[in-house]
């Protein structure tokens, strides 16, 4: 049995790794908290969502939507991300399929504004209403094709586009009114402009999903 006990060296490594992990986690949470002021960050949205669904066994999908690091995930079905081989428009219909398979599970689909457009949202909302699917949709809306911006910065980090902060073919202005798109199929929908508004908006949306057993949508404005 003594051979199964960790050696002193292994225990020191474990302690050091745990301390390093705790420090990194604290840094991530502090950055997310700081992102609530003014136009909020994706990190703040992610942190608020994680707090809002805590203890509910929720499944969160992210397609260029809420980032995972600020979240506290506590079960094996808590997180799904878009296929890295492609598949823009995946999050919304995937969430509908998950909800159809298990109506008692809380499903939250997060996505960028471009991904929402790619999902053919009019069709998705019509299906959600027709089948009474209780899903929360969170659009992390930065008014641009964020994936294209990141691709440009990744390949040309010191190029003209990076220096001027003017990325060709990324802008989505004028941004459509996504709230009205959802309301066309009688969904509960709200726009959130500031970080201070977000926790209450999430609570209201989740209350609608639980009590009315229908779709709720939040169009959340974030920094580019």
PDB file of C-alpha atoms in Angstrom:
ATOM      1  CA  UNK A   1       0.000   0.000   0.000  1.00  0.00           C
ATOM      2  CA  UNK A   2       2.903   2.356   0.692  1.00  0.00           C
ATOM      3  CA  UNK A   3       3.816   2.179  -2.993  1.00  0.00           C
ATOM      4  CA  UNK A   4       0.453   3.794  -3.832  1.00  0.00           C
ATOM      5  CA  UNK A   5       1.137   6.847  -1.694  1.00  0.00           C
ATOM      6  CA  UNK A   6       2.558   9.879  -3.547  1.00  0.00           C
ATOM      7  CA  UNK A   7       6.217  10.527  -3.042  1.00  0.00           C
ATOM      8  CA  UNK A   8       7.357  13.796  -1.531  1.00  0.00           C
ATOM      9  CA  UNK A   9       8.508  14.971  -4.962  1.00  0.00           C
ATOM     10  CA  UNK A  10       5.145  14.109  -6.524  1.00  0.00           C
ATOM     11  CA  UNK A  11       3.326  15.951  -3.754  1.00  0.00           C
ATOM     12  CA  UNK A  12       5.487  19.034  -4.315  1.00  0.00           C
ATOM     13  CA  UNK A  13       4.690  18.938  -8.027  1.00  0.00           C
ATOM     14  CA  UNK A  14       0.995  18.577  -7.272  1.00  0.00           C
ATOM     15  CA  UNK A  15       1.054  21.511  -4.859  1.00  0.00           C
ATOM     16  CA  UNK A  16       2.944  23.687  -7.331  1.00  0.00           C
ATOM     17  CA  UNK A  17       0.576  22.779 -10.194  1.00  0.00           C
ATOM     18  CA  UNK A  18      -2.460  23.509  -8.022  1.00  0.00           C
ATOM     19  CA  UNK A  19      -1.059  26.903  -7.033  1.00  0.00           C
ATOM     20  CA  UNK A  20      -0.267  27.755 -10.653  1.00  0.00           C
ATOM     21  CA  UNK A  21      -3.760  26.714 -11.727  1.00  0.00           C
ATOM     22  CA  UNK A  22      -5.388  28.779  -8.958  1.00  0.00           C
ATOM     23  CA  UNK A  23      -3.367  31.847  -9.932  1.00  0.00           C
ATOM     24  CA  UNK A  24      -4.273  31.456 -13.616  1.00  0.00           C
ATOM     25  CA  UNK A  25      -7.931  30.963 -12.718  1.00  0.00           C
ATOM     26  CA  UNK A  26      -7.942  34.087 -10.548  1.00  0.00           C
ATOM     27  CA  UNK A  27      -6.409  36.072 -13.417  1.00  0.00           C
ATOM     28  CA  UNK A  28      -9.081  34.873 -15.857  1.00  0.00           C
ATOM     29  CA  UNK A  29     -11.909  35.747 -13.449  1.00  0.00           C
ATOM     30  CA  UNK A  30     -10.444  39.171 -12.683  1.00  0.00           C
ATOM     31  CA  UNK A  31     -10.206  39.959 -16.398  1.00  0.00           C
ATOM     32  CA  UNK A  32     -13.809  38.821 -16.906  1.00  0.00           C
ATOM     33  CA  UNK A  33     -15.022  40.975 -13.997  1.00  0.00           C
ATOM     34  CA  UNK A  34     -13.188  43.982 -15.427  1.00  0.00           C
ATOM     35  CA  UNK A  35     -15.038  43.512 -18.705  1.00  0.00           C
ATOM     36  CA  UNK A  36     -18.391  44.686 -17.376  1.00  0.00           C
ATOM     37  CA  UNK A  37     -17.734  48.430 -17.689  1.00  0.00           C
ATOM     38  CA  UNK A  38     -18.815  50.342 -20.758  1.00  0.00           C
ATOM     39  CA  UNK A  39     -19.370  48.066 -23.737  1.00  0.00           C
ATOM     40  CA  UNK A  40     -18.822  44.656 -22.151  1.00  0.00           C
ATOM     41  CA  UNK A  41     -16.383  41.913 -23.124  1.00  0.00           C
ATOM     42  CA  UNK A  42     -17.129  38.334 -24.107  1.00  0.00           C
ATOM     43  CA  UNK A  43     -15.450  37.257 -20.881  1.00  0.00           C
ATOM     44  CA  UNK A  44     -17.992  39.155 -18.772  1.00  0.00           C
ATOM     45  CA  UNK A  45     -20.869  37.593 -20.732  1.00  0.00           C
ATOM     46  CA  UNK A  46     -19.379  34.157 -20.197  1.00  0.00           C
ATOM     47  CA  UNK A  47     -18.889  34.693 -16.463  1.00  0.00           C
ATOM     48  CA  UNK A  48     -22.447  35.992 -15.984  1.00  0.00           C
ATOM     49  CA  UNK A  49     -23.919  33.087 -17.938  1.00  0.00           C
ATOM     50  CA  UNK A  50     -21.933  30.576 -15.889  1.00  0.00           C
ATOM     51  CA  UNK A  51     -23.257  32.115 -12.671  1.00  0.00           C
ATOM     52  CA  UNK A  52     -26.824  32.266 -13.996  1.00  0.00           C
ATOM     53  CA  UNK A  53     -27.012  28.554 -14.870  1.00  0.00           C
ATOM     54  CA  UNK A  54     -24.998  27.231 -11.900  1.00  0.00           C
ATOM     55  CA  UNK A  55     -26.464  24.049 -10.406  1.00  0.00           C
ATOM     56  CA  UNK A  56     -29.024  23.570 -13.188  1.00  0.00           C
ATOM     57  CA  UNK A  57     -27.213  20.888 -15.178  1.00  0.00           C
ATOM     58  CA  UNK A  58     -27.178  23.143 -18.236  1.00  0.00           C
ATOM     59  CA  UNK A  59     -25.554  22.386 -21.569  1.00  0.00           C
ATOM     60  CA  UNK A  60     -23.855  25.378 -23.195  1.00  0.00           C
ATOM     61  CA  UNK A  61     -22.983  25.492 -26.888  1.00  0.00           C
ATOM     62  CA  UNK A  62     -20.531  28.058 -28.211  1.00  0.00           C
ATOM     63  CA  UNK A  63     -19.958  28.985 -31.830  1.00  0.00           C
ATOM     64  CA  UNK A  64     -17.651  31.996 -31.626  1.00  0.00           C
ATOM     65  CA  UNK A  65     -19.878  32.998 -28.707  1.00  0.00           C
ATOM     66  CA  UNK A  66     -19.112  32.762 -25.002  1.00  0.00           C
ATOM     67  CA  UNK A  67     -15.500  31.743 -24.283  1.00  0.00           C
ATOM     68  CA  UNK A  68     -14.993  28.762 -21.980  1.00  0.00           C
ATOM     69  CA  UNK A  69     -12.215  29.945 -19.566  1.00  0.00           C
ATOM     70  CA  UNK A  70     -14.375  32.140 -17.263  1.00  0.00           C
ATOM     71  CA  UNK A  71     -16.972  29.381 -16.849  1.00  0.00           C
ATOM     72  CA  UNK A  72     -17.325  26.875 -14.037  1.00  0.00           C
ATOM     73  CA  UNK A  73     -18.248  23.592 -15.753  1.00  0.00           C
ATOM     74  CA  UNK A  74     -19.141  20.719 -13.442  1.00  0.00           C
ATOM     75  CA  UNK A  75     -20.446  17.835 -15.570  1.00  0.00           C
ATOM     76  CA  UNK A  76     -19.527  16.029 -18.766  1.00  0.00           C
ATOM     77  CA  UNK A  77     -22.353  17.463 -20.881  1.00  0.00           C
ATOM     78  CA  UNK A  78     -21.767  21.076 -19.855  1.00  0.00           C
ATOM     79  CA  UNK A  79     -19.907  22.312 -22.944  1.00  0.00           C
ATOM     80  CA  UNK A  80     -19.953  21.816 -26.721  1.00  0.00           C
ATOM     81  CA  UNK A  81     -18.035  23.899 -29.240  1.00  0.00           C
ATOM     82  CA  UNK A  82     -18.305  24.348 -32.996  1.00  0.00           C
ATOM     83  CA  UNK A  83     -16.530  21.796 -35.202  1.00  0.00           C
ATOM     84  CA  UNK A  84     -13.051  23.069 -36.033  1.00  0.00           C
ATOM     85  CA  UNK A  85     -13.431  21.772 -39.577  1.00  0.00           C
ATOM     86  CA  UNK A  86     -16.080  24.423 -40.189  1.00  0.00           C
ATOM     87  CA  UNK A  87     -19.823  24.583 -39.856  1.00  0.00           C
ATOM     88  CA  UNK A  88     -20.814  28.227 -39.429  1.00  0.00           C
ATOM     89  CA  UNK A  89     -24.420  28.316 -38.285  1.00  0.00           C
ATOM     90  CA  UNK A  90     -24.042  25.168 -36.162  1.00  0.00           C
ATOM     91  CA  UNK A  91     -24.902  26.380 -32.650  1.00  0.00           C
ATOM     92  CA  UNK A  92     -28.553  27.402 -32.995  1.00  0.00           C
ATOM     93  CA  UNK A  93     -29.899  24.336 -34.867  1.00  0.00           C
ATOM     94  CA  UNK A  94     -27.727  22.005 -32.773  1.00  0.00           C
ATOM     95  CA  UNK A  95     -29.320  23.453 -29.649  1.00  0.00           C
ATOM     96  CA  UNK A  96     -32.788  22.854 -31.092  1.00  0.00           C
ATOM     97  CA  UNK A  97     -31.906  19.217 -31.746  1.00  0.00           C
ATOM     98  CA  UNK A  98     -30.560  18.759 -28.218  1.00  0.00           C
ATOM     99  CA  UNK A  99     -33.690  20.298 -26.744  1.00  0.00           C
ATOM    100  CA  UNK A 100     -35.916  18.088 -28.879  1.00  0.00           C
ATOM    101  CA  UNK A 101     -34.010  15.040 -27.622  1.00  0.00           C
ATOM    102  CA  UNK A 102     -34.256  16.065 -23.946  1.00  0.00           C
ATOM    103  CA  UNK A 103     -36.792  18.771 -23.176  1.00  0.00           C
ATOM    104  CA  UNK A 104     -35.961  18.760 -19.463  1.00  0.00           C
ATOM    105  CA  UNK A 105     -32.328  19.703 -19.982  1.00  0.00           C
ATOM    106  CA  UNK A 106     -31.509  23.432 -20.038  1.00  0.00           C
ATOM    107  CA  UNK A 107     -29.871  24.178 -23.398  1.00  0.00           C
ATOM    108  CA  UNK A 108     -28.078  27.476 -23.992  1.00  0.00           C
ATOM    109  CA  UNK A 109     -26.836  28.331 -27.491  1.00  0.00           C
ATOM    110  CA  UNK A 110     -24.239  31.098 -27.615  1.00  0.00           C
ATOM    111  CA  UNK A 111     -22.905  32.464 -30.886  1.00  0.00           C
ATOM    112  CA  UNK A 112     -21.528  35.509 -32.619  1.00  0.00           C
ATOM    113  CA  UNK A 113     -23.796  37.751 -34.641  1.00  0.00           C
ATOM    114  CA  UNK A 114     -22.356  36.420 -37.903  1.00  0.00           C
ATOM    115  CA  UNK A 115     -22.938  32.839 -36.764  1.00  0.00           C
ATOM    116  CA  UNK A 116     -26.539  33.710 -35.923  1.00  0.00           C
ATOM    117  CA  UNK A 117     -27.032  34.988 -39.479  1.00  0.00           C
ATOM    118  CA  UNK A 118     -25.459  31.820 -40.911  1.00  0.00           C
ATOM    119  CA  UNK A 119     -27.873  29.674 -38.866  1.00  0.00           C
ATOM    120  CA  UNK A 120     -30.846  30.790 -40.998  1.00  0.00           C
ATOM    121  CA  UNK A 121     -32.472  32.245 -37.871  1.00  0.00           C
ATOM    122  CA  UNK A 122     -35.937  32.748 -39.361  1.00  0.00           C
ATOM    123  CA  UNK A 123     -36.194  28.998 -39.975  1.00  0.00           C
ATOM    124  CA  UNK A 124     -34.715  28.192 -36.551  1.00  0.00           C
ATOM    125  CA  UNK A 125     -37.150  30.443 -34.727  1.00  0.00           C
ATOM    126  CA  UNK A 126     -40.085  29.024 -36.664  1.00  0.00           C
ATOM    127  CA  UNK A 127     -39.085  25.478 -35.662  1.00  0.00           C
ATOM    128  CA  UNK A 128     -38.509  26.531 -32.033  1.00  0.00           C
ATOM    129  CA  UNK A 129     -42.025  27.987 -31.880  1.00  0.00           C
ATOM    130  CA  UNK A 130     -43.689  25.122 -33.750  1.00  0.00           C
ATOM    131  CA  UNK A 131     -42.146  22.499 -31.452  1.00  0.00           C
ATOM    132  CA  UNK A 132     -42.220  24.631 -28.276  1.00  0.00           C
ATOM    133  CA  UNK A 133     -38.515  24.150 -27.587  1.00  0.00           C
ATOM    134  CA  UNK A 134     -37.277  25.747 -24.327  1.00  0.00           C
ATOM    135  CA  UNK A 135     -33.892  27.097 -25.430  1.00  0.00           C
ATOM    136  CA  UNK A 136     -31.922  30.192 -24.438  1.00  0.00           C
ATOM    137  CA  UNK A 137     -30.069  31.883 -27.314  1.00  0.00           C
ATOM    138  CA  UNK A 138     -27.328  34.384 -26.468  1.00  0.00           C
ATOM    139  CA  UNK A 139     -25.948  36.421 -29.374  1.00  0.00           C
ATOM    140  CA  UNK A 140     -22.532  37.855 -28.515  1.00  0.00           C
ATOM    141  CA  UNK A 141     -22.838  40.799 -30.879  1.00  0.00           C
ATOM    142  CA  UNK A 142     -19.681  42.677 -31.858  1.00  0.00           C
ATOM    143  CA  UNK A 143     -20.998  43.932 -35.174  1.00  0.00           C
ATOM    144  CA  UNK A 144     -18.449  42.102 -37.297  1.00  0.00           C
ATOM    145  CA  UNK A 145     -17.166  38.772 -38.576  1.00  0.00           C
ATOM    146  CA  UNK A 146     -14.835  38.158 -35.628  1.00  0.00           C
ATOM    147  CA  UNK A 147     -13.429  34.935 -37.104  1.00  0.00           C
ATOM    148  CA  UNK A 148     -12.184  36.847 -40.164  1.00  0.00           C
ATOM    149  CA  UNK A 149     -10.562  39.481 -37.947  1.00  0.00           C
ATOM    150  CA  UNK A 150      -8.775  36.821 -35.908  1.00  0.00           C
ATOM    151  CA  UNK A 151      -7.613  35.047 -39.056  1.00  0.00           C
ATOM    152  CA  UNK A 152      -6.107  38.268 -40.427  1.00  0.00           C
ATOM    153  CA  UNK A 153      -4.355  39.020 -37.134  1.00  0.00           C
ATOM    154  CA  UNK A 154      -3.106  35.449 -36.889  1.00  0.00           C
ATOM    155  CA  UNK A 155      -1.467  35.501 -40.318  1.00  0.00           C
ATOM    156  CA  UNK A 156      -0.413  39.176 -40.449  1.00  0.00           C
ATOM    157  CA  UNK A 157      -0.041  40.347 -36.821  1.00  0.00           C
ATOM    158  CA  UNK A 158       2.065  43.348 -37.887  1.00  0.00           C
ATOM    159  CA  UNK A 159       0.344  44.059 -41.179  1.00  0.00           C
ATOM    160  CA  UNK A 160      -1.491  47.188 -42.323  1.00  0.00           C
ATOM    161  CA  UNK A 161      -4.902  45.895 -41.219  1.00  0.00           C
ATOM    162  CA  UNK A 162      -3.598  45.203 -37.697  1.00  0.00           C
ATOM    163  CA  UNK A 163      -1.862  48.569 -37.433  1.00  0.00           C
ATOM    164  CA  UNK A 164      -4.866  50.540 -38.694  1.00  0.00           C
ATOM    165  CA  UNK A 165      -7.455  48.307 -36.955  1.00  0.00           C
ATOM    166  CA  UNK A 166      -9.402  48.321 -40.237  1.00  0.00           C
ATOM    167  CA  UNK A 167     -10.172  44.746 -41.270  1.00  0.00           C
ATOM    168  CA  UNK A 168     -11.565  44.381 -44.801  1.00  0.00           C
ATOM    169  CA  UNK A 169     -14.685  42.272 -45.232  1.00  0.00           C
ATOM    170  CA  UNK A 170     -15.417  42.007 -41.498  1.00  0.00           C
ATOM    171  CA  UNK A 171     -18.037  44.701 -40.832  1.00  0.00           C
ATOM    172  CA  UNK A 172     -21.713  43.792 -40.431  1.00  0.00           C
ATOM    173  CA  UNK A 173     -23.040  47.343 -40.237  1.00  0.00           C
ATOM    174  CA  UNK A 174     -25.851  48.146 -40.365  1.00  0.00           C
ATOM    175  CA  UNK A 175     -26.433  45.338 -37.875  1.00  0.00           C
ATOM    176  CA  UNK A 176     -29.891  43.738 -38.235  1.00  0.00           C
ATOM    177  CA  UNK A 177     -32.374  44.014 -35.375  1.00  0.00           C
ATOM    178  CA  UNK A 178     -32.074  40.460 -34.059  1.00  0.00           C
ATOM    179  CA  UNK A 179     -34.664  41.073 -31.353  1.00  0.00           C
ATOM    180  CA  UNK A 180     -37.310  41.706 -33.990  1.00  0.00           C
ATOM    181  CA  UNK A 181     -36.208  38.616 -35.934  1.00  0.00           C
ATOM    182  CA  UNK A 182     -36.913  36.517 -32.832  1.00  0.00           C
ATOM    183  CA  UNK A 183     -40.141  38.342 -32.036  1.00  0.00           C
ATOM    184  CA  UNK A 184     -41.445  37.527 -35.519  1.00  0.00           C
ATOM    185  CA  UNK A 185     -41.916  33.987 -34.148  1.00  0.00           C
ATOM    186  CA  UNK A 186     -43.279  35.208 -30.796  1.00  0.00           C
ATOM    187  CA  UNK A 187     -40.019  34.505 -28.902  1.00  0.00           C
ATOM    188  CA  UNK A 188     -39.134  36.406 -25.723  1.00  0.00           C
ATOM    189  CA  UNK A 189     -36.281  38.688 -26.815  1.00  0.00           C
ATOM    190  CA  UNK A 190     -34.288  41.575 -25.326  1.00  0.00           C
ATOM    191  CA  UNK A 191     -31.258  43.674 -26.239  1.00  0.00           C
ATOM    192  CA  UNK A 192     -28.562  44.187 -23.598  1.00  0.00           C
ATOM    193  CA  UNK A 193     -26.269  47.184 -24.018  1.00  0.00           C
ATOM    194  CA  UNK A 194     -24.312  47.390 -20.756  1.00  0.00           C
ATOM    195  CA  UNK A 195     -22.588  44.948 -18.445  1.00  0.00           C
ATOM    196  CA  UNK A 196     -24.627  46.030 -15.446  1.00  0.00           C
ATOM    197  CA  UNK A 197     -27.860  44.991 -17.195  1.00  0.00           C
ATOM    198  CA  UNK A 198     -26.737  41.505 -18.081  1.00  0.00           C
ATOM    199  CA  UNK A 199     -27.268  39.467 -14.865  1.00  0.00           C
ATOM    200  CA  UNK A 200     -30.901  40.567 -14.549  1.00  0.00           C
ATOM    201  CA  UNK A 201     -31.515  40.020 -18.263  1.00  0.00           C
ATOM    202  CA  UNK A 202     -30.156  36.466 -18.024  1.00  0.00           C
ATOM    203  CA  UNK A 203     -32.347  35.731 -15.013  1.00  0.00           C
ATOM    204  CA  UNK A 204     -35.431  37.003 -16.850  1.00  0.00           C
ATOM    205  CA  UNK A 205     -34.621  34.988 -19.965  1.00  0.00           C
ATOM    206  CA  UNK A 206     -34.033  31.798 -17.988  1.00  0.00           C
ATOM    207  CA  UNK A 207     -37.269  32.336 -16.071  1.00  0.00           C
ATOM    208  CA  UNK A 208     -39.144  32.508 -19.385  1.00  0.00           C
ATOM    209  CA  UNK A 209     -37.465  29.297 -20.604  1.00  0.00           C
ATOM    210  CA  UNK A 210     -38.343  27.462 -17.366  1.00  0.00           C
ATOM    211  CA  UNK A 211     -41.863  28.744 -16.825  1.00  0.00           C
ATOM    212  CA  UNK A 212     -43.176  29.354 -20.346  1.00  0.00           C
ATOM    213  CA  UNK A 213     -41.236  26.468 -21.929  1.00  0.00           C
ATOM    214  CA  UNK A 214     -40.330  28.534 -24.965  1.00  0.00           C
ATOM    215  CA  UNK A 215     -37.341  30.174 -26.597  1.00  0.00           C
ATOM    216  CA  UNK A 216     -35.702  33.280 -25.165  1.00  0.00           C
ATOM    217  CA  UNK A 217     -33.096  35.376 -26.963  1.00  0.00           C
ATOM    218  CA  UNK A 218     -30.623  37.967 -25.676  1.00  0.00           C
ATOM    219  CA  UNK A 219     -28.824  40.205 -28.180  1.00  0.00           C
ATOM    220  CA  UNK A 220     -25.782  41.240 -26.113  1.00  0.00           C
ATOM    221  CA  UNK A 221     -23.567  44.062 -27.351  1.00  0.00           C
ATOM    222  CA  UNK A 222     -19.846  43.397 -26.783  1.00  0.00           C
ATOM    223  CA  UNK A 223     -16.584  45.058 -27.749  1.00  0.00           C
ATOM    224  CA  UNK A 224     -15.155  44.291 -31.218  1.00  0.00           C
TER     225      UNK A 224
END
